[in-house]
Coordinates of C-alpha atoms and ligand atoms in Angstrom, one line a residue:
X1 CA -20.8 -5.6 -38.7
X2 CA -20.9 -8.0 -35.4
X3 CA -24.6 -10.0 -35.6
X4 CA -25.3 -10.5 -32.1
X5 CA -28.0 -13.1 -31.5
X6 CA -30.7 -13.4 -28.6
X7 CA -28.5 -15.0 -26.0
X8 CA -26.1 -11.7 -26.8
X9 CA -28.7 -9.2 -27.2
X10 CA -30.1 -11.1 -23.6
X11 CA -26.7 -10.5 -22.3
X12 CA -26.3 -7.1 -23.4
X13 CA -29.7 -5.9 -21.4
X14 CA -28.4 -7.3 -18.1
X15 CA -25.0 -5.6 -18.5
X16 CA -26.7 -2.7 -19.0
X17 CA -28.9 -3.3 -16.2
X18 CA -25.5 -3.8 -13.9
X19 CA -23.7 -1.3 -15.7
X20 CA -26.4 1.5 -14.4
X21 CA -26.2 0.2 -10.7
X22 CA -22.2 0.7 -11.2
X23 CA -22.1 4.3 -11.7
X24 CA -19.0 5.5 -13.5
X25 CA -17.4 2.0 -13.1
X26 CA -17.5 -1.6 -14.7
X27 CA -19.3 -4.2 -12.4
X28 CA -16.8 -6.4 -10.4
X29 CA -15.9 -9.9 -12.3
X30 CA -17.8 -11.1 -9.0
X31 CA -20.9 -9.0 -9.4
X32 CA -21.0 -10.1 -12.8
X33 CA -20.6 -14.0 -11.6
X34 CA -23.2 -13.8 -9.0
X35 CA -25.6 -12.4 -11.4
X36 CA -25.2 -14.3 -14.6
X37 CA -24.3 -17.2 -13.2
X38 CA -24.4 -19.3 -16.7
X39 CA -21.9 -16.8 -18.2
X40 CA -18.6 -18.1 -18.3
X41 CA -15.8 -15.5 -18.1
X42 CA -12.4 -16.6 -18.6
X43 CA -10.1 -13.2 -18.9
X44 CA -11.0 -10.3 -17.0
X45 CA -9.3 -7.8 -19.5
X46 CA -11.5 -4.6 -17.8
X47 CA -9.4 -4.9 -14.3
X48 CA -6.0 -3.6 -15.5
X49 CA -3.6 -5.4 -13.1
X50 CA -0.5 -7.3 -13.6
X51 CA -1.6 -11.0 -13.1
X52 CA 2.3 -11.8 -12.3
X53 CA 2.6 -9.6 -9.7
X54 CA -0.3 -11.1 -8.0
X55 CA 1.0 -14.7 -8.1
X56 CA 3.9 -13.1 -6.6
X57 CA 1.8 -11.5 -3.8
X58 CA 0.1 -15.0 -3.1
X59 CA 3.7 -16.6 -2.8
X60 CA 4.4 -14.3 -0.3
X61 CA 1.3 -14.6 1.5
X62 CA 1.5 -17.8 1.4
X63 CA 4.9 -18.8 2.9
X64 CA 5.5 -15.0 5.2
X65 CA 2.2 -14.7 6.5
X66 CA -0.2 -18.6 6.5
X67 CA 2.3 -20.8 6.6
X68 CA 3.5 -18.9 9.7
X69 CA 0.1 -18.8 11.5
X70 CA -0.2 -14.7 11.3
X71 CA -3.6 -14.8 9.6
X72 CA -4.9 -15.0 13.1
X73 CA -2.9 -12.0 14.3
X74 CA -3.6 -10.0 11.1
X75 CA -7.3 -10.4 11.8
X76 CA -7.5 -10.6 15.5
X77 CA -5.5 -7.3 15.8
X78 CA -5.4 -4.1 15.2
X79 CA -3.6 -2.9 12.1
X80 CA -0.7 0.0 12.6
X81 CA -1.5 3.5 12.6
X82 CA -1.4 5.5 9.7
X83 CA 1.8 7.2 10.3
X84 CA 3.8 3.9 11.4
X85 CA 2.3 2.6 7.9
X86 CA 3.6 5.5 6.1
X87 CA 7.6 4.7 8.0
X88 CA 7.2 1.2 6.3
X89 CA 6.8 2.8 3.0
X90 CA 9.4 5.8 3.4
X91 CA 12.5 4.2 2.8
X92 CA 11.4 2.5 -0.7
X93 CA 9.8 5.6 -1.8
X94 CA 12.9 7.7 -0.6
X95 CA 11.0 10.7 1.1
X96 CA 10.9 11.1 4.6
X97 CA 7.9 9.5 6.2
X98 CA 5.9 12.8 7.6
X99 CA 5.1 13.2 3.6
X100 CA 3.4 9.9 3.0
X101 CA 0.0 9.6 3.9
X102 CA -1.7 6.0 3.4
X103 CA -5.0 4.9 2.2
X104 CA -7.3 2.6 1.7
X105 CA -6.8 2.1 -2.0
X106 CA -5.7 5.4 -4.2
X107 CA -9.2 6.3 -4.2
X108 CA -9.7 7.2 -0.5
X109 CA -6.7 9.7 -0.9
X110 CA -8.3 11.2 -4.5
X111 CA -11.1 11.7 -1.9
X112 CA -9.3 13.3 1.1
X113 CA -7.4 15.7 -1.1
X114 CA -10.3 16.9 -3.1
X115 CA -12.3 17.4 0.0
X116 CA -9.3 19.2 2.0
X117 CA -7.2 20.7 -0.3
X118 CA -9.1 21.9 -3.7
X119 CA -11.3 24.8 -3.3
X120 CA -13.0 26.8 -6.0
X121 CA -12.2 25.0 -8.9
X122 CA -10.0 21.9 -10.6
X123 CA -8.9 21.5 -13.8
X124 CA -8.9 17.7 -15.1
X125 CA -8.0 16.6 -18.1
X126 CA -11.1 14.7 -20.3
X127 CA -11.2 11.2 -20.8
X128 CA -10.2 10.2 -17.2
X129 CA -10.7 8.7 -14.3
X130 CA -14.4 9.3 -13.3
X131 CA -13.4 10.1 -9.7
X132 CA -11.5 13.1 -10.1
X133 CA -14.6 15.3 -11.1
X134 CA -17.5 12.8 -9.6
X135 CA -15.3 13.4 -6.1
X136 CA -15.3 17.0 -6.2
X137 CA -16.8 19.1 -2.8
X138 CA -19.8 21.0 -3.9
X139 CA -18.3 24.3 -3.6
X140 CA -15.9 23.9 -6.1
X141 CA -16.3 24.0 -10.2
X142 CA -14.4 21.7 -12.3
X143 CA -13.0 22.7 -15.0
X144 CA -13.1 20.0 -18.4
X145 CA -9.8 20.1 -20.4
X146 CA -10.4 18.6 -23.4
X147 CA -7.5 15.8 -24.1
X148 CA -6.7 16.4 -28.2
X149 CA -7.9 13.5 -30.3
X150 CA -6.2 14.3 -33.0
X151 CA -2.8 14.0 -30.7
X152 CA -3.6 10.6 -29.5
X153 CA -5.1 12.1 -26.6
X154 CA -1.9 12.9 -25.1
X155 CA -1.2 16.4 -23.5
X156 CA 0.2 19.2 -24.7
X157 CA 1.5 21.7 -21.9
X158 CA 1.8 24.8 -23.7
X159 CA -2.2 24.2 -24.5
X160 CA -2.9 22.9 -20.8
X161 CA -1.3 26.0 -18.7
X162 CA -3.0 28.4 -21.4
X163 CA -6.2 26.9 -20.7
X164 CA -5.2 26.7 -17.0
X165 CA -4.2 30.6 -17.0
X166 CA -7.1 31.8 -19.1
X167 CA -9.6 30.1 -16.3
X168 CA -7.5 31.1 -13.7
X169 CA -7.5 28.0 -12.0
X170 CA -6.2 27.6 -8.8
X171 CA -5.6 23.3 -9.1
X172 CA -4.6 20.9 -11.7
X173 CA -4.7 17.3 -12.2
X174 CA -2.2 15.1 -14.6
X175 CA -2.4 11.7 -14.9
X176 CA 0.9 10.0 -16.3
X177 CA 0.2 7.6 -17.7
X178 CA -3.7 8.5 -18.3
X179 CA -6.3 6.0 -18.0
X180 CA -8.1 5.3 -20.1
X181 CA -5.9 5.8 -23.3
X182 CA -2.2 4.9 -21.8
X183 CA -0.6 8.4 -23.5
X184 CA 2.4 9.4 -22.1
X185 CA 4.1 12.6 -20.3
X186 CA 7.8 12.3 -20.5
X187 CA 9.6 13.1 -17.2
X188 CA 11.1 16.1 -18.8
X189 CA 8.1 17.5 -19.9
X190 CA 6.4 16.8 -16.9
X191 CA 8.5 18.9 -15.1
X192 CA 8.5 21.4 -17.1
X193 CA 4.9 21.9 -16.8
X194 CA 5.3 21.8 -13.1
X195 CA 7.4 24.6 -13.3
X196 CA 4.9 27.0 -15.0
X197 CA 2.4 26.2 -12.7
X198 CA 3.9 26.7 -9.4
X199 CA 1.7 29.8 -8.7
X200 CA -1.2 26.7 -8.4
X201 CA -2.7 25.9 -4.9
X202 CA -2.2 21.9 -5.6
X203 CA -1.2 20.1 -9.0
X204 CA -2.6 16.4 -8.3
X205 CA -0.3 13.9 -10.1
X206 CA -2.0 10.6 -10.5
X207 CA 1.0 8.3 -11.0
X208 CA -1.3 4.6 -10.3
X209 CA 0.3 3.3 -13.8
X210 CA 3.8 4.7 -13.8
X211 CA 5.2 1.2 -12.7
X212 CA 4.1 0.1 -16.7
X213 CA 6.0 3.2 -18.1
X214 CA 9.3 3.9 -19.6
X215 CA 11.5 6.4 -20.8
X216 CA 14.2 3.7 -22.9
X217 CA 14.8 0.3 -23.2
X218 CA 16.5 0.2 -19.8
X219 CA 12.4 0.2 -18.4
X220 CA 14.4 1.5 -15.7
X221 CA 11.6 2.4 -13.1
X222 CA 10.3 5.9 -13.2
X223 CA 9.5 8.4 -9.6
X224 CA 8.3 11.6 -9.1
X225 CA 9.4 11.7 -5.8
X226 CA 11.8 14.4 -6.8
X227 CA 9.6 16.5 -8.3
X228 CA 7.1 16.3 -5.1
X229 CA 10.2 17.7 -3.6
X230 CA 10.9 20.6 -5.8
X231 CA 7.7 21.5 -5.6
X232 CA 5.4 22.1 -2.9
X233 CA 2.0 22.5 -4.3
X234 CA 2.4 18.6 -5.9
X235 CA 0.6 16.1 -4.2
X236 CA 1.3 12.5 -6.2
X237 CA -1.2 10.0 -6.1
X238 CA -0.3 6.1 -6.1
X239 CA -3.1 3.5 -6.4
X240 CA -0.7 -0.3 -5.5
X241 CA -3.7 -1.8 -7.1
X242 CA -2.8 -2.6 -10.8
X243 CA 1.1 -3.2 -10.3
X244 CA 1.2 -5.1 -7.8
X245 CA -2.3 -6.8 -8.8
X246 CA -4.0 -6.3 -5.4
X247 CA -7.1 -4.3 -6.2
X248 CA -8.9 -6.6 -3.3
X249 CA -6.4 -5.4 -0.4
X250 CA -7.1 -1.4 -1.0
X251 CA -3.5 0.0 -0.9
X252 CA -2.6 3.1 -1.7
X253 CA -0.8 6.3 -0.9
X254 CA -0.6 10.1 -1.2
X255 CA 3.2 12.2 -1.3
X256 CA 2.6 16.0 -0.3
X257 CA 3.8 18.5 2.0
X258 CA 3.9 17.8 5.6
X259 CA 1.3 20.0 6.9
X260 CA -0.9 18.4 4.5
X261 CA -0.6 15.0 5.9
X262 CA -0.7 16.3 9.5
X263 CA -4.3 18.3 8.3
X264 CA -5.7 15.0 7.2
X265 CA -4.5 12.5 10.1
X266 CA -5.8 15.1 12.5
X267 CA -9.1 14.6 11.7
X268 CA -9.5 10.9 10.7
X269 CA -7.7 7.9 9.0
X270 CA -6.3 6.6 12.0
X271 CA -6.9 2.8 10.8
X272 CA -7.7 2.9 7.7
X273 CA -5.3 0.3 6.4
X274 CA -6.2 -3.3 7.6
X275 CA -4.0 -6.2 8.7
X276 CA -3.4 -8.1 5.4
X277 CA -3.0 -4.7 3.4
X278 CA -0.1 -4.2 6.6
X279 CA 1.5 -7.3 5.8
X280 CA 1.7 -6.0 2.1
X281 CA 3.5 -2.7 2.6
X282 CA 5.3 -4.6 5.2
X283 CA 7.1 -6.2 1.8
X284 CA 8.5 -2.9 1.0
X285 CA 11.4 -3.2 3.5
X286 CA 12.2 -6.4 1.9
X287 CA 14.4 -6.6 -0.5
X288 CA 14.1 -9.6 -1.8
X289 CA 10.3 -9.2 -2.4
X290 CA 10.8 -6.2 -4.6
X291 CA 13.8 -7.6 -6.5
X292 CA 11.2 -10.0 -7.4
X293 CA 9.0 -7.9 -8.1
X294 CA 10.9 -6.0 -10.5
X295 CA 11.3 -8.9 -12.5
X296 CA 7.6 -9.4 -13.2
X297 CA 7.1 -5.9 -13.3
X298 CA 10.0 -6.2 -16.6
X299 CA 8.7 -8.8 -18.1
X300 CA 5.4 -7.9 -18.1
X301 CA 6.2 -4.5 -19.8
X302 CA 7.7 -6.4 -22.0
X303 CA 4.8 -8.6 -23.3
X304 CA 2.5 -5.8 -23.3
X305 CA 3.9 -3.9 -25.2
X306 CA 4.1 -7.1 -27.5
X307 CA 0.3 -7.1 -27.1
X308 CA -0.2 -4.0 -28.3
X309 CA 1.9 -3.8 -31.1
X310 CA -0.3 -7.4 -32.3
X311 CA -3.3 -5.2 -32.1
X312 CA -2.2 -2.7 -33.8
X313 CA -2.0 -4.8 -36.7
X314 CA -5.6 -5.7 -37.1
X315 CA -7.5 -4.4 -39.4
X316 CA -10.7 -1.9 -38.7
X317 CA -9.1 -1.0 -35.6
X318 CA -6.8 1.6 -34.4
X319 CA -4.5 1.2 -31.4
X320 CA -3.5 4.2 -29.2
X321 CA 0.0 4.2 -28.5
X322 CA 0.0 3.4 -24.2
X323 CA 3.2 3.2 -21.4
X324 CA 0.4 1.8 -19.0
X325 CA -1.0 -1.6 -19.4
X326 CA -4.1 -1.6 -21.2
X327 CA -4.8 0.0 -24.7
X328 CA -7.5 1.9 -25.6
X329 CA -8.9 0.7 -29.2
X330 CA -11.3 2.6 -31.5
X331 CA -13.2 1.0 -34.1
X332 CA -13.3 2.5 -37.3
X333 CA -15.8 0.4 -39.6
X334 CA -18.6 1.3 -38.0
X335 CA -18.7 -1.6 -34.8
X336 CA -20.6 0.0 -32.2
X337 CA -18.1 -0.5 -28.8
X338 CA -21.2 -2.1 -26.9
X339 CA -22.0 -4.8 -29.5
X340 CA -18.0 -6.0 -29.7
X341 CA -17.7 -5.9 -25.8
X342 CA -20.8 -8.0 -25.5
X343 CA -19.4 -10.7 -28.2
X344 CA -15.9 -10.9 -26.1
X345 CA -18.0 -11.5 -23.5
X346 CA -20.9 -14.0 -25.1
X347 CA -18.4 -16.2 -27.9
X348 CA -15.1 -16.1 -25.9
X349 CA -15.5 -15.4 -22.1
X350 CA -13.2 -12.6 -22.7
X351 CA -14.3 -8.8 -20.2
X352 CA -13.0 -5.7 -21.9
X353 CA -14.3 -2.4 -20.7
X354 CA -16.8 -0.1 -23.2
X355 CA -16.1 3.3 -23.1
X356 CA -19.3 4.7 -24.0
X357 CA -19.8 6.6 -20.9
X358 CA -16.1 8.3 -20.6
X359 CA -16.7 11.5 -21.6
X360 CA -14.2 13.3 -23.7
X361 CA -14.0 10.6 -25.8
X362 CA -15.7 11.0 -29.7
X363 CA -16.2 7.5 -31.3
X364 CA -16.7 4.3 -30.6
X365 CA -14.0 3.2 -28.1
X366 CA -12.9 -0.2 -26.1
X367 CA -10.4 -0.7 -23.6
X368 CA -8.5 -4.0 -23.2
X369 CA -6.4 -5.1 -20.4
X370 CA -3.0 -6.9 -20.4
X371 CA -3.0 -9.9 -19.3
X372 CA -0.9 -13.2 -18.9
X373 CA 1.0 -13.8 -22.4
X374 CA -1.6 -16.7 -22.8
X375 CA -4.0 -14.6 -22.0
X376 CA -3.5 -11.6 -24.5
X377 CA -3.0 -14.5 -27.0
X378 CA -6.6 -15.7 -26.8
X379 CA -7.8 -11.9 -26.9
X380 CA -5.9 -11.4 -30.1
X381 CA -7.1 -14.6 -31.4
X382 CA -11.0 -13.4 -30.5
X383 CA -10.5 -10.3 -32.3
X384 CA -9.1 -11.6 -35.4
X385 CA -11.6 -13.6 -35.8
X386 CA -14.2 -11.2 -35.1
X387 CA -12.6 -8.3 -37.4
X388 CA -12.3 -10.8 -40.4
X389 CA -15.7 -12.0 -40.1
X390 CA -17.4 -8.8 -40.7
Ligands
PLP401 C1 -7.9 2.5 -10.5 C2 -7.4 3.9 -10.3 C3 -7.4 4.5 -9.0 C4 -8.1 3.9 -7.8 O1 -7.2 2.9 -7.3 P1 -7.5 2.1 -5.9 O2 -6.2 2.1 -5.3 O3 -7.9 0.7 -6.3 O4 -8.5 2.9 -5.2 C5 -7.0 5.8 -9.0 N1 -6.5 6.5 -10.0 C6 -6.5 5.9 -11.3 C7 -6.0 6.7 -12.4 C8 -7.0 4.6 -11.4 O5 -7.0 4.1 -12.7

């Protein structure tokens, strides 16, 4: 068992304190700062971004936009338009720009299309992404699909479109890969499931960790793009926070049929995108920029997937197989989640995310974070010691 002393059990009570003022969501590494100020954090392994791909981003910056004096401009003036964003953005994601519609971070757009498009009910899949139920408009029911354990959590589509038929459900949600246990939709499979359920009003496809997927050794990078295509009741979802390790920025976008975007940008949205998140989807034309950024996107694929095969060999703890870039653990000699999150945190500096409040999720379950390889070397280190101490 982990003996947590006064200082931890101190620590514990204002997480909990911060945690409850947070909702469905960890505290910000800044919150946490400004609040404990004698706490020393050293990895932030709750955020799940790809630290490379953020010192890529503050290269850019750095010689594109201050060395050139156009911080001025980016604050002084008014960012682009929604739909001039979206052109910016069309050519990379090879669908014609009257599809795209931007936001401010993936979350405004989860927002927007639950409020516009999904009456009556929604069927999410359980654990997930707080937002998609908490998000919901009043008027509409959501129905909890119940992810199997005993599969690793990963979805099973003759189960899902039973459930979704037997409910009669008008909308679905996927998330490929899911947060927070990292399982895994093949492509094929995917669209497959698509296919039964094109009788649905909207299928939301959440694809904000597909950049940290595969299908083989290629890590050739995986779209949907097609599929939003084939059919027309798919809207995909794409948070730019956690590839390209710019939570702070808000980027995101939706893909869905035209009349869609032209419903939401009639009513709203207009600047919702300010002038340093500009300058970043302004790097998509730029091929230099995302032949770069395919690099770090490779190698860190690469040594997270490392990572996680490292914890999977430690004892007392089982590893969830994950094509995103964080793992969800569960602890199986009796560690309560809480008390090993607070001991990362307390004897190593090290922020993982508890899971106690995910519902959907039976047993006592931790999600770690990627990070730099030096990084994930120190949280493998942590745990070792931890798990062989007790
Ligand atoms: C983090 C996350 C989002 C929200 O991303 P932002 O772009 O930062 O708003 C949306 N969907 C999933 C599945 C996420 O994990």
């Amino acid at each position: 068992m982990i003996h947590l002393n006064a200082n931890d059990l101190a620590l514990a009570k204002s997480l909990a304190q911060l945690k409850a003022a947070s909702g469905s969501h960890s505290p910000s590494i800044a919150t946490l700062k400004e609040a404990l100020p004698s706490l020393k954090i050293t990895i932030d392994a709750c955020f799940l971004s790809n630290p490379y791909a953020t010192d890529l981003f503050m290269q850019e910056l750095e010689s594109k936009l201050l060395a050139k004096q156009g911080l001025r401009d980016a604050l002084e003036f008014y960012p682009s338009q929604n739909h001039i964003i979206a052109q910016k953005l069309a050519k990379y994601l090879h669908i014609d720009s009257p599809h795209i519609f931007i936001g401010n971070g993936a979350i405004e757009v989860i927002q927007a299309v639950l409020h516009n498009f999904v009456q009556t009910n929604l069927v999410v899949p359980i654990p997930t992404f707080s937002s998609y139920y908490e998000f919901v408009r009043n008027d509409a029911k959501v129905l909890l699909y119940k992810l199997p354990k005993e599969q690793n959590y990963t979805l099973d589509i003759e189960a899902y479109t039973k459930f979704i038929k037997d409910h009669n459900a008008k909308n679905a949600l996927l998330i490929n890969p899911n947060n927070p246990d990292g399982s895994y939709i093949p492509y094929d499979t995917l669209r497959e499931c698509l296919a039964r359920l094109r009788h649905l009003d909207t299928i939301i496809i959440d694809e904000s960790f597909l950049h940290f997927a595969y299908e083989d050794s290629s890590l050739e990078q995986i779209s949907y793009t097609k599929l939003a295509q084939e059919f027309s009741n798919v809207v995909l979802i794409k948070s730019m926070s956690k590839d390209f390790g710019v939570a702070g920025l808000r980027a995101g976008y939706g893909i869905m049929a035209e009349n869609r975007v032209r419903d939401l940008l009639r009513n709203g949205y207009l600047w919702n995108v300010n002038g340093l998140s500009e300058f970043f989807f302004n790097l998509f034309s730029d091929d230099e920029f995302l032949q770069k950024y395919e690099r770090v996107r490779r190698s860190y694929i690469t040594q997270t997937q490392e990572f996680f095969k490292a914890l999977g060999q430690i004892n007392s703890i089982k590893t969830y197989p994950s094509k995103a870039n964080f793992a969800l653990i569960e602890l199986l000699n009796g560690t309560k989640a809480q008390d090993l999150c607070i001991k990362l945190l307390s004897s190593y500096g090290i922020y993982t995310r508890s899971c106690n409040d995910k519902i959907g999720l039976e047993g006592e379950f931790l999600r770690i974070a990627s990070r730099s390889e030096q990084e994930n070397a120190q949280i493998l280190q942590a745990l070792q010691e931890i798990f062989s101490a007790c």
